[in-house]
Amino acid sequence: MSTEIYLDGNATTAVLPAAMQAALHMMGERYGNPSSTHSTGMKAKALLDAVRARAARLLGTGNGRLMFNSGATEGIQTAVLSALCAIRERRERGEPVGSLLVYGATEHKAVPESLAHWNRLLGLNLTLHKLPVGHDGRHDLAALRAVVNDAAFVCTMAANNETGIVSDIEGIAAVLAGSPALWMVDCVQALGKLQLDLAATRIDYAPFSGHKLYAPKGIGMLYVREDAPFTPLIMGGGQESGQRSGTENMAGVAALGAVLAALEDGTTFRTHAQLEQFRNRLAESLQKALPGLAFNAPLELALPTTLNFSVPGLSSKELLDVFDAAGVRVSAGSACSAAKAAPSYVLDAMGLPHWRSSSAVRLSFGPLADEAMIADACQRIARCGEALRVSGMLSGAAAAPLDGVVQLSVNGAHTWLVLDAAGLQCAVIDPQAELAERINALLKAQGYTLAAQLSTRDGSSWPAQDDMLSIGRRKLRRVPIGARKLAYLLEGAAQASHAFIGSAQPQDLVRLVGEDTLLCPGQEACQPCCTSLRAEAQDASCCSGMELDSAALEALLRQHPDACLVDVREAYEHAADSAAPMGRAALSVPLSRLAGEAANWLASERQPPLVFFCRSGKRSEKAVECMRRLGYRAAWHLEGGLALSGVAGTLALAA
Ligand code: PLP
């Protein structure tokens, strides 16, 4: 059984085996240049013509042009250049052309970016006009009607890549009837999923992309209506009847041809009804696993292969991470930077509340999906829900109470929690507004009482009479650092086990804490996790040779059967992953709990070798560096993480 379920088909797809074979055959046997006049060239040309004829049949291009190119971004470029050159010529001839370049608010970025680029380069000074969409994601036809008389060029899409919403192409065509405006419809997400008969429509330009439907990346097509204006984007040797120069990507054309053949024969891909049934099963599993889940687009208006949803209280990153740990690849509904998910402009344009547009997840599959894959995906979705539930991440869910020291970080700053599971009491040190909701939910789910909210900059919230505060069985001591700062020391057996020091420097704590007291700073810039006076005295050599590749890990585990594998991913990622590296059970210590656990490891007499791992190796690198600096030498981490080290390939799937 495959360990990966790929549910990100709107981003790209695997290559159909028949397409791979066709590409290989093309590269190995029929490698001719279709422009050559000898027999080898003629064979390549014959294939090029046959694929074009097949595509023309399938798309109903009639007498229109159909050229091969590198993909939809190029097709969009060519369409925009063609339309804008024609508008310029018409304007120079004194014909009325309108002043607006109208584009749907939910278009792929390639559209407005190309419009702005060519409008500037050609010196046209037309106005880019964003056409709003309704709450259902469809273009606002009344708004289009209001501007149609001044529209020079209109760009809409057949189906949206984030939500799957299928546009009302007939409705748009009706509004455009009688207008001289040119019209491009981005058909990237429609290929293989919607019936197309292009020449029967008013559409002037329709770009397509091979890699969204099981052909390789780097091959695409552009349809141009019979009488629509056309200007080549690339000039040179006159290939593609002079419409797109450059020797054709014949391996790509052959592969696309195999996909189109599969579409035409009707037996390879699932029918619309089958896909809808798959989508509905996935939707049901998601709703069951993730209480409160909201679908961000009406399913009845969307492609049967796309689901876009948000879950209250969970970020896209948390959802993506738990799915990834379960071997299910989905994507954020929005462009996502590593630390912060930007809200989706598509969902914003639909007027969805911010929490939904900033936490959306897209799950999409292609028409090659099969029964076994969908059944497996549904099972894994259930496992993700259970993993989130037992980790206390779902609203109202109870989880095993956390105990000890927990670190929460946002925007480069750390908030620290001191929790006592026996007394169900908690203190929060340097709370950040962005974390308030998360902390409240956590405490509520676990039945904790908030005993104190403390600041290392201001002692006014200190609730005790003297300098000692009880948090259940635990004790926090308040100590001034200089005139204006405070530190809070968590009492240990002989000396403070932890000191929460805010922006104070470790040296400020000399004589107040022991050499091995864990110093927990308020800023990531100071330490991603924690430090100690001993750690501050270490030189860089303590951190050399921390990385293990899969072979070194295997050797280490053979040599040290007592070695402990430590998964520093979040608890819900650990719980969702049914696999164990090298067939061994691993301890779950999320990075947020390392400072709590480090004290126990350092205090243990028999310090077993520790091997930290995570998905990419980034979190485990922080963990091992922290432990080495604290003086725990027998610590390593898996370089490249489960994703890149190859260890995931050796995972033994638990029953
Ligand atoms: N248009 C839409 C709707 C898309 O989804 C994409 C790809 O993400 C593109 C255009 C760009 O396609 P390509 O990757 O072929 O340039």
PDB file of N, CA, C and O in Angstrom, residues 339-341 408-415 432-435 522-525:
ATOM      1  N   ALA A 339       5.767  30.801   8.112  1.00  0.00           N
ATOM      2  CA  ALA A 339       5.290  31.015   9.472  1.00  0.00           C
ATOM      3  C   ALA A 339       3.847  31.492   9.527  1.00  0.00           C
ATOM      4  O   ALA A 339       3.133  31.212  10.470  1.00  0.00           O
ATOM      5  N   LYS A 340       3.422  32.194   8.491  1.00  0.00           N
ATOM      6  CA  LYS A 340       2.132  32.888   8.578  1.00  0.00           C
ATOM      7  C   LYS A 340       1.322  32.583   7.340  1.00  0.00           C
ATOM      8  O   LYS A 340       1.800  32.754   6.234  1.00  0.00           O
ATOM      9  N   ALA A 341       0.088  32.171   7.521  1.00  0.00           N
ATOM     10  CA  ALA A 341      -0.754  31.939   6.348  1.00  0.00           C
ATOM     11  C   ALA A 341      -1.431  33.255   5.983  1.00  0.00           C
ATOM     12  O   ALA A 341      -2.111  33.855   6.800  1.00  0.00           O
ATOM     13  N   LEU A 408       4.823  28.591  23.984  1.00  0.00           N
ATOM     14  CA  LEU A 408       4.027  28.920  22.799  1.00  0.00           C
ATOM     15  C   LEU A 408       4.689  30.118  22.142  1.00  0.00           C
ATOM     16  O   LEU A 408       4.995  31.102  22.823  1.00  0.00           O
ATOM     17  N   SER A 409       4.942  30.039  20.844  1.00  0.00           N
ATOM     18  CA  SER A 409       5.680  31.118  20.185  1.00  0.00           C
ATOM     19  C   SER A 409       4.866  31.692  19.046  1.00  0.00           C
ATOM     20  O   SER A 409       4.200  30.962  18.310  1.00  0.00           O
ATOM     21  N   VAL A 410       4.918  33.004  18.919  1.00  0.00           N
ATOM     22  CA  VAL A 410       4.280  33.661  17.786  1.00  0.00           C
ATOM     23  C   VAL A 410       5.063  34.935  17.494  1.00  0.00           C
ATOM     24  O   VAL A 410       5.539  35.604  18.405  1.00  0.00           O
ATOM     25  N   ASN A 411       5.253  35.206  16.191  1.00  0.00           N
ATOM     26  CA  ASN A 411       5.971  36.408  15.747  1.00  0.00           C
ATOM     27  C   ASN A 411       7.309  36.603  16.456  1.00  0.00           C
ATOM     28  O   ASN A 411       7.666  37.710  16.861  1.00  0.00           O
ATOM     29  N   GLY A 412       8.036  35.526  16.667  1.00  0.00           N
ATOM     30  CA  GLY A 412       9.374  35.625  17.241  1.00  0.00           C
ATOM     31  C   GLY A 412       9.407  35.845  18.744  1.00  0.00           C
ATOM     32  O   GLY A 412      10.477  36.049  19.319  1.00  0.00           O
ATOM     33  N   ALA A 413       8.248  35.814  19.414  1.00  0.00           N
ATOM     34  CA  ALA A 413       8.240  35.989  20.872  1.00  0.00           C
ATOM     35  C   ALA A 413       7.674  34.729  21.530  1.00  0.00           C
ATOM     36  O   ALA A 413       6.884  34.010  20.929  1.00  0.00           O
ATOM     37  N   HIS A 414       8.144  34.476  22.766  1.00  0.00           N
ATOM     38  CA  HIS A 414       7.686  33.276  23.480  1.00  0.00           C
ATOM     39  C   HIS A 414       6.760  33.648  24.641  1.00  0.00           C
ATOM     40  O   HIS A 414       7.050  34.574  25.399  1.00  0.00           O
ATOM     41  N   THR A 415       5.685  32.894  24.758  1.00  0.00           N
ATOM     42  CA  THR A 415       4.839  32.928  25.952  1.00  0.00           C
ATOM     43  C   THR A 415       5.055  31.588  26.636  1.00  0.00           C
ATOM     44  O   THR A 415       5.152  30.557  25.965  1.00  0.00           O
ATOM     45  N   GLN A 432       0.753  36.742  25.013  1.00  0.00           N
ATOM     46  CA  GLN A 432       0.629  37.582  23.821  1.00  0.00           C
ATOM     47  C   GLN A 432      -0.828  37.532  23.360  1.00  0.00           C
ATOM     48  O   GLN A 432      -1.449  36.462  23.385  1.00  0.00           O
ATOM     49  N   ALA A 433      -1.317  38.685  22.890  1.00  0.00           N
ATOM     50  CA  ALA A 433      -2.728  38.799  22.506  1.00  0.00           C
ATOM     51  C   ALA A 433      -3.092  37.743  21.456  1.00  0.00           C
ATOM     52  O   ALA A 433      -4.165  37.139  21.512  1.00  0.00           O
ATOM     53  N   GLU A 434      -2.177  37.484  20.517  1.00  0.00           N
ATOM     54  CA  GLU A 434      -2.467  36.539  19.426  1.00  0.00           C
ATOM     55  C   GLU A 434      -2.711  35.127  19.941  1.00  0.00           C
ATOM     56  O   GLU A 434      -3.287  34.299  19.248  1.00  0.00           O
ATOM     57  N   LEU A 435      -2.216  34.849  21.160  1.00  0.00           N
ATOM     58  CA  LEU A 435      -2.343  33.487  21.676  1.00  0.00           C
ATOM     59  C   LEU A 435      -3.504  33.330  22.652  1.00  0.00           C
ATOM     60  O   LEU A 435      -3.784  32.223  23.134  1.00  0.00           O
ATOM     61  N   GLY A 522      12.115  35.423  26.520  1.00  0.00           N
ATOM     62  CA  GLY A 522      10.874  35.923  25.926  1.00  0.00           C
ATOM     63  C   GLY A 522      10.975  36.129  24.431  1.00  0.00           C
ATOM     64  O   GLY A 522       9.972  36.374  23.773  1.00  0.00           O
ATOM     65  N   GLN A 523      12.194  36.036  23.905  1.00  0.00           N
ATOM     66  CA  GLN A 523      12.378  36.334  22.484  1.00  0.00           C
ATOM     67  C   GLN A 523      13.062  35.189  21.764  1.00  0.00           C
ATOM     68  O   GLN A 523      14.050  34.645  22.263  1.00  0.00           O
ATOM     69  N   GLU A 524      12.577  34.860  20.581  1.00  0.00           N
ATOM     70  CA  GLU A 524      13.178  33.819  19.748  1.00  0.00           C
ATOM     71  C   GLU A 524      14.600  34.206  19.365  1.00  0.00           C
ATOM     72  O   GLU A 524      15.486  33.357  19.256  1.00  0.00           O
ATOM     73  N   ALA A 525      14.834  35.528  19.166  1.00  0.00           N
ATOM     74  CA  ALA A 525      16.161  35.981  18.742  1.00  0.00           C
ATOM     75  C   ALA A 525      17.201  35.583  19.772  1.00  0.00           C
ATOM     76  O   ALA A 525      18.364  35.335  19.441  1.00  0.00           O
TER      77      ALA A 525
END
